[in-house]
Short mmCIF file of C-alpha atoms and ligand atoms in Angstrom, two decimals:
data_model
loop_
_atom_site.label_atom_id
_atom_site.label_comp_id
_atom_site.label_asym_id
_atom_site.label_seq_id
_atom_site.Cartn_x
_atom_site.Cartn_y
_atom_site.Cartn_z
CA ASN A 681 5.63 -3.14 -23.34
CA ASP A 682 5.38 -1.57 -20.03
CA MET A 683 4.68 1.96 -19.77
CA PRO A 684 7.64 4.02 -18.28
CA LEU A 685 7.32 4.76 -14.37
CA GLU A 686 6.55 8.27 -13.39
CA TYR A 687 7.65 9.84 -10.30
CA PRO A 688 6.72 13.22 -8.72
CA ILE A 689 9.62 15.63 -8.02
CA ARG A 690 8.79 15.62 -4.49
CA PRO A 691 5.75 14.41 -2.40
CA SER A 692 3.75 17.90 -2.40
CA ALA A 693 3.93 17.51 -6.39
CA LYS A 694 2.04 14.41 -6.22
CA ASP A 695 -1.86 14.71 -7.34
CA TRP A 696 -3.39 12.04 -5.16
CA SER A 697 -6.90 12.91 -6.21
CA GLU A 698 -7.19 10.07 -9.01
CA LEU A 699 -6.21 7.41 -6.53
CA TYR A 700 -8.25 8.83 -3.62
CA PRO A 701 -11.12 10.71 -5.19
CA MET A 702 -13.23 10.98 -1.91
CA TYR A 703 -10.25 12.36 0.02
CA PHE A 704 -8.37 14.84 -2.37
CA LYS A 705 -9.64 17.35 -4.78
CA PRO A 706 -8.05 17.37 -7.91
CA GLU A 707 -5.28 20.05 -8.55
CA ALA A 708 -5.50 22.55 -10.86
CA LYS A 709 -2.12 22.71 -11.79
CA SER A 710 -0.22 19.72 -13.84
CA ARG A 711 1.41 17.00 -11.77
CA GLY A 712 5.13 16.64 -11.26
CA VAL A 713 5.78 20.22 -12.09
CA PRO A 714 7.74 22.15 -9.34
CA GLU A 715 5.97 25.42 -8.10
CA GLN A 716 9.39 27.17 -8.11
CA ASP A 717 12.14 27.20 -10.69
CA ASP A 718 14.67 24.92 -8.41
CA LEU A 719 14.68 21.53 -9.99
CA SER A 720 17.44 20.11 -7.66
CA VAL A 721 17.15 16.73 -6.64
CA SER A 722 17.56 17.57 -2.96
CA ASP A 723 14.24 19.27 -3.42
CA ALA A 724 12.43 16.17 -3.30
CA ASN A 725 11.88 16.36 0.56
CA LYS A 726 11.35 20.39 0.91
CA ASP A 727 8.04 19.74 1.91
CA ASP A 728 8.02 21.30 5.27
CA GLN A 729 7.60 24.67 3.70
CA LYS A 730 5.55 23.90 0.72
CA PRO A 731 2.69 26.11 0.04
CA GLY A 732 -0.66 25.19 -1.37
CA SER A 733 -0.17 21.21 -1.42
CA GLN A 734 -2.46 18.74 -0.02
CA PRO A 735 -3.92 19.45 3.66
CA GLU A 736 -1.72 18.21 6.40
CA SER A 737 -4.52 15.96 7.74
CA ARG A 738 -4.74 13.83 4.57
CA LYS A 739 -1.64 11.88 4.24
CA ILE A 740 -0.94 8.47 3.35
CA GLU A 741 0.10 6.44 6.50
CA PHE A 742 0.46 2.76 5.34
CA ALA A 743 2.55 1.55 2.50
CA ASP A 744 2.30 -2.15 1.35
CA ILE A 745 5.58 -2.71 -0.65
CA GLY A 746 5.15 -5.30 -3.44
CA CYS A 747 1.37 -5.47 -2.60
CA GLY A 748 0.73 -8.13 -5.37
CA TYR A 749 -3.17 -8.58 -5.80
CA GLY A 750 -3.78 -6.28 -2.74
CA GLY A 751 -5.23 -8.78 -0.18
CA LEU A 752 -3.57 -6.97 2.58
CA LEU A 753 -5.00 -3.52 1.76
CA VAL A 754 -8.41 -5.05 1.22
CA ALA A 755 -8.29 -6.60 4.60
CA LEU A 756 -7.01 -3.50 6.52
CA ALA A 757 -9.27 -1.16 4.90
CA PRO A 758 -12.36 -1.59 7.01
CA LEU A 759 -10.24 -2.04 10.11
CA PHE A 760 -8.67 1.49 9.65
CA PRO A 761 -11.71 3.20 7.51
CA ASP A 762 -10.15 6.62 7.74
CA THR A 763 -6.39 5.83 7.20
CA LEU A 764 -5.02 6.20 3.74
CA MET A 765 -2.90 3.02 2.49
CA LEU A 766 -1.10 2.64 -0.51
CA GLY A 767 0.16 -0.49 -2.34
CA MET A 768 3.24 -0.13 -4.55
CA GLU A 769 3.76 -2.75 -7.11
CA ILE A 770 6.01 -2.87 -10.03
CA ARG A 771 4.02 -5.41 -12.22
CA THR A 772 1.51 -3.53 -14.62
CA LYS A 773 -0.93 -6.45 -14.81
CA LEU A 774 -1.14 -6.78 -10.87
CA VAL A 775 -1.60 -3.01 -10.60
CA ASP A 776 -4.43 -2.90 -13.30
CA TYR A 777 -6.08 -6.01 -11.70
CA LEU A 778 -5.81 -4.17 -8.10
CA GLN A 779 -7.20 -1.03 -9.48
CA GLN A 780 -10.24 -3.01 -10.86
CA ARG A 781 -10.73 -4.71 -7.51
CA ILE A 782 -10.73 -1.71 -5.69
CA GLU A 783 -13.02 0.22 -7.86
CA ALA A 784 -15.67 -2.75 -7.80
CA LEU A 785 -15.40 -2.77 -4.06
CA ARG A 786 -15.89 0.93 -3.75
CA SER A 787 -18.88 0.77 -6.39
CA ILE A 788 -20.58 -1.92 -4.29
CA GLN A 789 -19.95 -0.29 -0.91
CA HIS A 790 -21.14 3.12 -2.19
CA LYS A 791 -24.19 1.50 -3.69
CA LEU A 792 -24.91 -0.21 -0.42
CA HIS A 793 -24.40 2.93 1.61
CA GLN A 794 -27.04 4.73 -0.86
CA ASN A 795 -29.49 1.87 -0.72
CA ASP A 796 -29.72 -0.98 1.35
CA THR A 797 -31.86 -3.16 -0.89
CA GLY A 798 -30.86 -4.74 -4.19
CA ASP A 799 -28.65 -7.45 -5.16
CA ALA A 800 -25.42 -5.84 -4.24
CA PRO A 801 -24.72 -7.80 -1.10
CA ASP A 802 -24.61 -10.99 -2.85
CA VAL A 803 -21.76 -9.57 -5.34
CA GLU A 804 -19.89 -8.13 -2.05
CA LYS A 805 -20.06 -11.90 -0.63
CA ARG A 806 -18.69 -13.11 -3.76
CA ILE A 807 -15.70 -10.73 -4.02
CA LYS A 808 -14.91 -11.28 -0.28
CA THR A 809 -15.23 -14.99 -0.37
CA GLU A 810 -12.13 -16.32 1.49
CA ASP A 811 -11.77 -19.72 -0.15
CA LEU A 812 -11.16 -18.61 -3.63
CA ASP A 813 -8.64 -20.95 -5.10
CA SER A 814 -6.55 -18.29 -6.99
CA ALA A 815 -6.58 -14.78 -7.70
CA ASP A 816 -7.56 -15.52 -11.21
CA GLN A 817 -10.74 -16.87 -10.19
CA LEU A 818 -11.22 -13.99 -7.95
CA LYS A 819 -10.66 -11.77 -10.83
CA ASN A 820 -13.39 -13.39 -12.88
CA SER A 821 -15.55 -12.89 -9.91
CA VAL A 822 -15.17 -9.13 -10.11
CA ASP A 823 -17.70 -8.61 -12.89
CA SER A 824 -17.03 -5.27 -14.58
CA THR A 825 -20.62 -4.74 -15.17
CA GLU A 826 -21.32 -4.33 -11.57
CA GLN A 827 -19.16 -1.58 -11.81
CA ASP A 828 -20.63 0.18 -14.82
CA ASP A 829 -23.90 -0.19 -13.12
CA ALA A 830 -22.69 1.56 -10.03
CA GLU A 831 -21.19 4.41 -12.22
CA SER A 832 -24.29 5.01 -14.13
CA ASP A 833 -26.30 5.23 -11.02
CA PRO A 834 -27.14 8.82 -10.37
CA GLU A 835 -26.86 8.85 -6.89
CA TYR A 836 -23.36 7.41 -7.00
CA ALA A 837 -22.40 9.68 -9.75
CA LYS A 838 -23.36 12.67 -7.48
CA ILE A 839 -20.99 11.51 -4.79
CA GLN A 840 -18.20 11.15 -7.44
CA ASP A 841 -18.69 14.17 -9.22
CA ASN A 842 -19.98 16.93 -6.92
CA GLY A 843 -17.20 18.55 -4.83
CA GLU A 844 -19.76 19.39 -2.26
CA THR A 845 -20.88 15.95 -1.64
CA ASN A 846 -17.44 14.49 -2.02
CA PHE A 847 -17.18 12.52 1.18
CA PRO A 848 -15.41 9.37 2.03
CA VAL A 849 -17.79 6.51 3.12
CA PRO A 850 -16.18 4.56 6.15
CA GLY A 851 -15.81 1.10 4.89
CA SER A 852 -16.06 1.69 1.29
CA TYR A 853 -12.66 1.34 0.42
CA ASP A 854 -12.07 4.76 -0.52
CA ASN A 855 -8.95 4.61 1.77
CA ILE A 856 -7.04 2.34 -0.73
CA ALA A 857 -5.25 2.72 -3.78
CA VAL A 858 -2.25 1.20 -5.66
CA ILE A 859 0.34 2.76 -7.96
CA ARG A 860 2.81 1.24 -10.21
CA MET A 861 6.34 1.92 -9.16
CA ASN A 862 9.71 0.41 -8.28
CA ALA A 863 9.81 0.62 -4.64
CA MET A 864 13.67 0.45 -4.48
CA LYS A 865 13.80 3.76 -6.22
CA TYR A 866 12.30 7.32 -5.41
CA LEU A 867 10.49 6.24 -2.38
CA PRO A 868 11.18 9.68 -0.62
CA ASN A 869 9.45 11.34 -3.81
CA PHE A 870 6.35 9.97 -2.79
CA PHE A 871 6.33 10.29 1.18
CA GLU A 872 7.78 12.95 3.51
CA LYS A 873 10.10 12.35 6.43
CA GLY A 874 8.45 10.52 9.10
CA GLN A 875 5.10 10.03 7.21
CA LEU A 876 4.34 6.46 7.38
CA THR A 877 3.14 4.74 10.46
CA LYS A 878 3.40 1.26 9.08
CA MET A 879 5.16 -0.34 6.15
CA PHE A 880 4.63 -3.95 4.92
CA PHE A 881 6.98 -6.34 3.16
CA LEU A 882 4.85 -9.42 2.88
CA PHE A 883 6.18 -12.45 0.96
CA PRO A 884 8.89 -10.46 -0.84
CA ASP A 885 10.53 -12.11 -3.70
CA PRO A 886 12.96 -14.47 -2.40
CA HIS A 887 15.75 -13.91 -5.07
CA PHE A 888 17.50 -17.27 -3.84
CA LYS A 889 20.99 -17.16 -5.80
CA LYS A 890 23.64 -15.35 -3.85
CA ARG A 891 24.47 -13.00 -6.82
CA LYS A 892 20.69 -11.80 -6.71
CA HIS A 893 20.74 -10.90 -3.21
CA LYS A 894 21.37 -7.24 -3.94
CA ALA A 895 17.70 -7.41 -5.58
CA ARG A 896 16.30 -8.15 -2.12
CA ILE A 897 13.96 -5.48 -1.13
CA ILE A 898 15.60 -5.36 2.61
CA SER A 899 19.10 -4.24 2.61
CA SER A 900 21.21 -1.52 4.55
CA THR A 901 20.67 1.17 1.96
CA LEU A 902 17.00 0.75 1.40
CA LEU A 903 16.47 0.50 5.30
CA ALA A 904 17.82 4.03 5.46
CA GLU A 905 15.30 5.23 2.98
CA TYR A 906 12.37 3.15 5.08
CA ALA A 907 13.61 4.65 8.26
CA TYR A 908 13.44 8.12 6.78
CA ILE A 909 10.00 7.96 5.56
CA MET A 910 8.63 6.25 8.79
CA LYS A 911 7.31 8.08 11.68
CA VAL A 912 9.15 7.16 14.90
CA GLY A 913 7.06 4.76 16.55
CA GLY A 914 5.90 3.11 13.33
CA ILE A 915 6.08 -0.37 12.65
CA LEU A 916 7.86 -2.19 9.71
CA TYR A 917 6.34 -5.76 9.28
CA THR A 918 7.95 -8.46 7.37
CA VAL A 919 6.65 -12.04 6.61
CA THR A 920 8.15 -14.82 4.53
CA ASP A 921 7.91 -18.58 4.07
CA VAL A 922 11.51 -18.63 2.96
CA LYS A 923 13.78 -19.22 6.17
CA ASP A 924 16.85 -17.92 4.39
CA LEU A 925 15.20 -14.59 3.38
CA HIS A 926 13.80 -14.28 7.21
CA ASP A 927 17.38 -14.66 8.32
CA TRP A 928 18.63 -12.24 5.96
CA MET A 929 16.01 -9.53 6.64
CA ARG A 930 16.45 -10.01 10.39
CA SER A 931 20.36 -9.74 10.03
CA HIS A 932 19.80 -6.43 8.41
CA LEU A 933 17.18 -5.04 10.55
CA ASP A 934 18.77 -6.35 13.94
CA VAL A 935 21.75 -4.24 13.13
CA PHE A 936 20.10 -1.31 11.95
CA PRO A 937 20.30 1.53 14.54
CA LEU A 938 16.71 2.96 13.69
CA PHE A 939 14.77 -0.11 13.96
CA GLU A 940 14.09 -2.43 17.04
CA ARG A 941 12.66 -5.74 16.81
CA ILE A 942 9.20 -6.17 18.49
CA PRO A 943 8.64 -9.54 20.00
CA ASP A 944 6.27 -11.81 18.12
CA SER A 945 4.46 -12.65 21.46
CA GLU A 946 3.33 -8.78 21.63
CA PHE A 947 1.30 -9.36 18.63
CA GLU A 948 -0.99 -12.10 20.01
CA GLY A 949 -4.56 -11.24 18.78
CA ASP A 950 -3.18 -8.43 16.84
CA LEU A 951 -5.60 -8.03 13.79
CA VAL A 952 -2.78 -6.35 11.57
CA VAL A 953 -0.49 -9.13 12.20
CA SER A 954 -3.24 -11.48 11.55
CA ALA A 955 -3.77 -9.87 8.27
CA VAL A 956 -0.12 -9.56 7.56
CA CYS A 957 0.17 -13.34 7.74
CA ASN A 958 -2.97 -14.51 6.38
CA SER A 959 -4.72 -12.06 4.06
CA THR A 960 -2.61 -11.73 1.30
CA GLU A 961 -2.76 -14.13 -1.98
CA GLU A 962 0.70 -15.20 -1.31
CA GLY A 963 0.04 -15.90 2.40
CA ARG A 964 -2.88 -18.06 1.58
CA LYS A 965 -0.89 -19.94 -0.93
CA VAL A 966 1.62 -20.85 1.63
CA ALA A 967 -1.05 -21.75 4.11
CA ARG A 968 -2.80 -24.03 1.33
CA ASN A 969 0.54 -25.88 1.16
CA ASN A 970 1.02 -25.98 4.78
CA GLY A 971 4.24 -23.77 4.77
CA ASP A 972 6.01 -22.23 7.41
CA LYS A 973 5.52 -18.35 7.94
CA TYR A 974 8.29 -16.14 9.46
CA LEU A 975 7.27 -13.02 11.05
CA ALA A 976 9.65 -10.17 11.99
CA CYS A 977 8.22 -6.84 12.92
CA TYR A 978 10.40 -3.59 13.91
CA ARG A 979 9.65 -0.54 15.52
CA ARG A 980 11.05 2.81 14.17
CA ILE A 981 12.92 4.21 17.06
CA GLU A 982 14.41 7.66 17.69
CA ASP A 983 17.92 8.15 16.11
CA PRO A 984 20.33 7.22 19.10
CA TYR A 985 22.85 9.37 17.80
CA SER A 986 21.11 12.60 17.58
CA SER A 987 20.30 14.45 20.71
N1 SAM B 621 2.76 -9.22 -0.98
C1 SAM B 621 1.99 -9.84 -1.89
C2 SAM B 621 1.47 -11.20 -1.24
O1 SAM B 621 1.73 -11.35 -0.11
O2 SAM B 621 0.68 -11.74 -1.90
C3 SAM B 621 2.74 -10.11 -3.11
C4 SAM B 621 3.95 -11.22 -2.95
S1 SAM B 621 4.93 -11.47 -4.41
C5 SAM B 621 5.88 -13.02 -3.94
C6 SAM B 621 6.09 -10.15 -4.51
C7 SAM B 621 5.64 -9.06 -5.22
O3 SAM B 621 6.70 -7.89 -5.03
C8 SAM B 621 5.30 -9.26 -6.68
O4 SAM B 621 4.10 -8.97 -6.88
C9 SAM B 621 6.31 -8.34 -7.29
O5 SAM B 621 5.92 -7.88 -8.65
C10 SAM B 621 6.47 -7.24 -6.46
N2 SAM B 621 7.80 -6.45 -6.41
C11 SAM B 621 8.98 -6.96 -6.41
N3 SAM B 621 10.05 -6.17 -6.52
C12 SAM B 621 9.36 -4.94 -6.64
C13 SAM B 621 9.95 -3.42 -6.51
N4 SAM B 621 11.07 -3.24 -6.54
N5 SAM B 621 8.90 -2.53 -6.49
C14 SAM B 621 7.54 -2.92 -6.33
N6 SAM B 621 7.00 -4.04 -6.41
C15 SAM B 621 8.06 -5.08 -6.34
#
């Protein structure tokens, strides 16, 4: 019953305007269609020479792999109000949910920005409430009528529709989005070489059984892809409550030549690591159950074998 997954032929072929309408203007040409007649797979990364694609300055920098209900993106959005972040999630239901969640947050913030009075702050508080027991409860609290209200608001519509007044409002969640995709495939079709400054792998599926280990999201093959799309100096974050998975991720990352472990002690008081451990729905569940959390963060380093 799931829709087939769609992938751009290369990063510059992706029209991001639907996901980040305040940051990208819609493209006239259809998506996923190459500009030239060459359709070769190796074309996926020919962005260095692309003509007429999105402006250099507007690129996604953070990717949350297997973002689930999106707690990390929602936590980081106001901390990095002008950094574009993308959640990647394979399950349709979660993607739909998170899309609604982001739209509701955007609507409310835009309304607040337009007009400080009204009842919007209550709604905002309700959505941001930290002590909600389950994401379902949270979902129920995102009242879709709030969204409709905002959209029928002429001021809000003006921001949405008019190219000239199309500007992101810092803190308005315009900088976060989610797409449905299989992150184990085609990541380089979405991101150029060296594009990402942060990648997050938060509480990934443990795949306990030995014969399922190949389904784990950290592996030597996939690390090569992650290293490719990450900028030198960028940080890859992992956290899990499963010790065996933690050991597995470390054993692969520790020996991978393009990543270098960053000692946990360097992250004391770090807001990103705090969000990594505590802001996601899974992270909160683990905390409620007094479970352990194992953190391992790595810096993308210069290729030691290239001069
Ligand atoms: N990171 C979230 C959190 O901390 O709350 C979700 C953790 S959940 C245990 C793992 C998530 O990864 C699930 O939502 C699952 O659908 C997603 N996932 C698993 N494999 C994936 C893949 N290949 N591509 C994208 N998402 C995937």
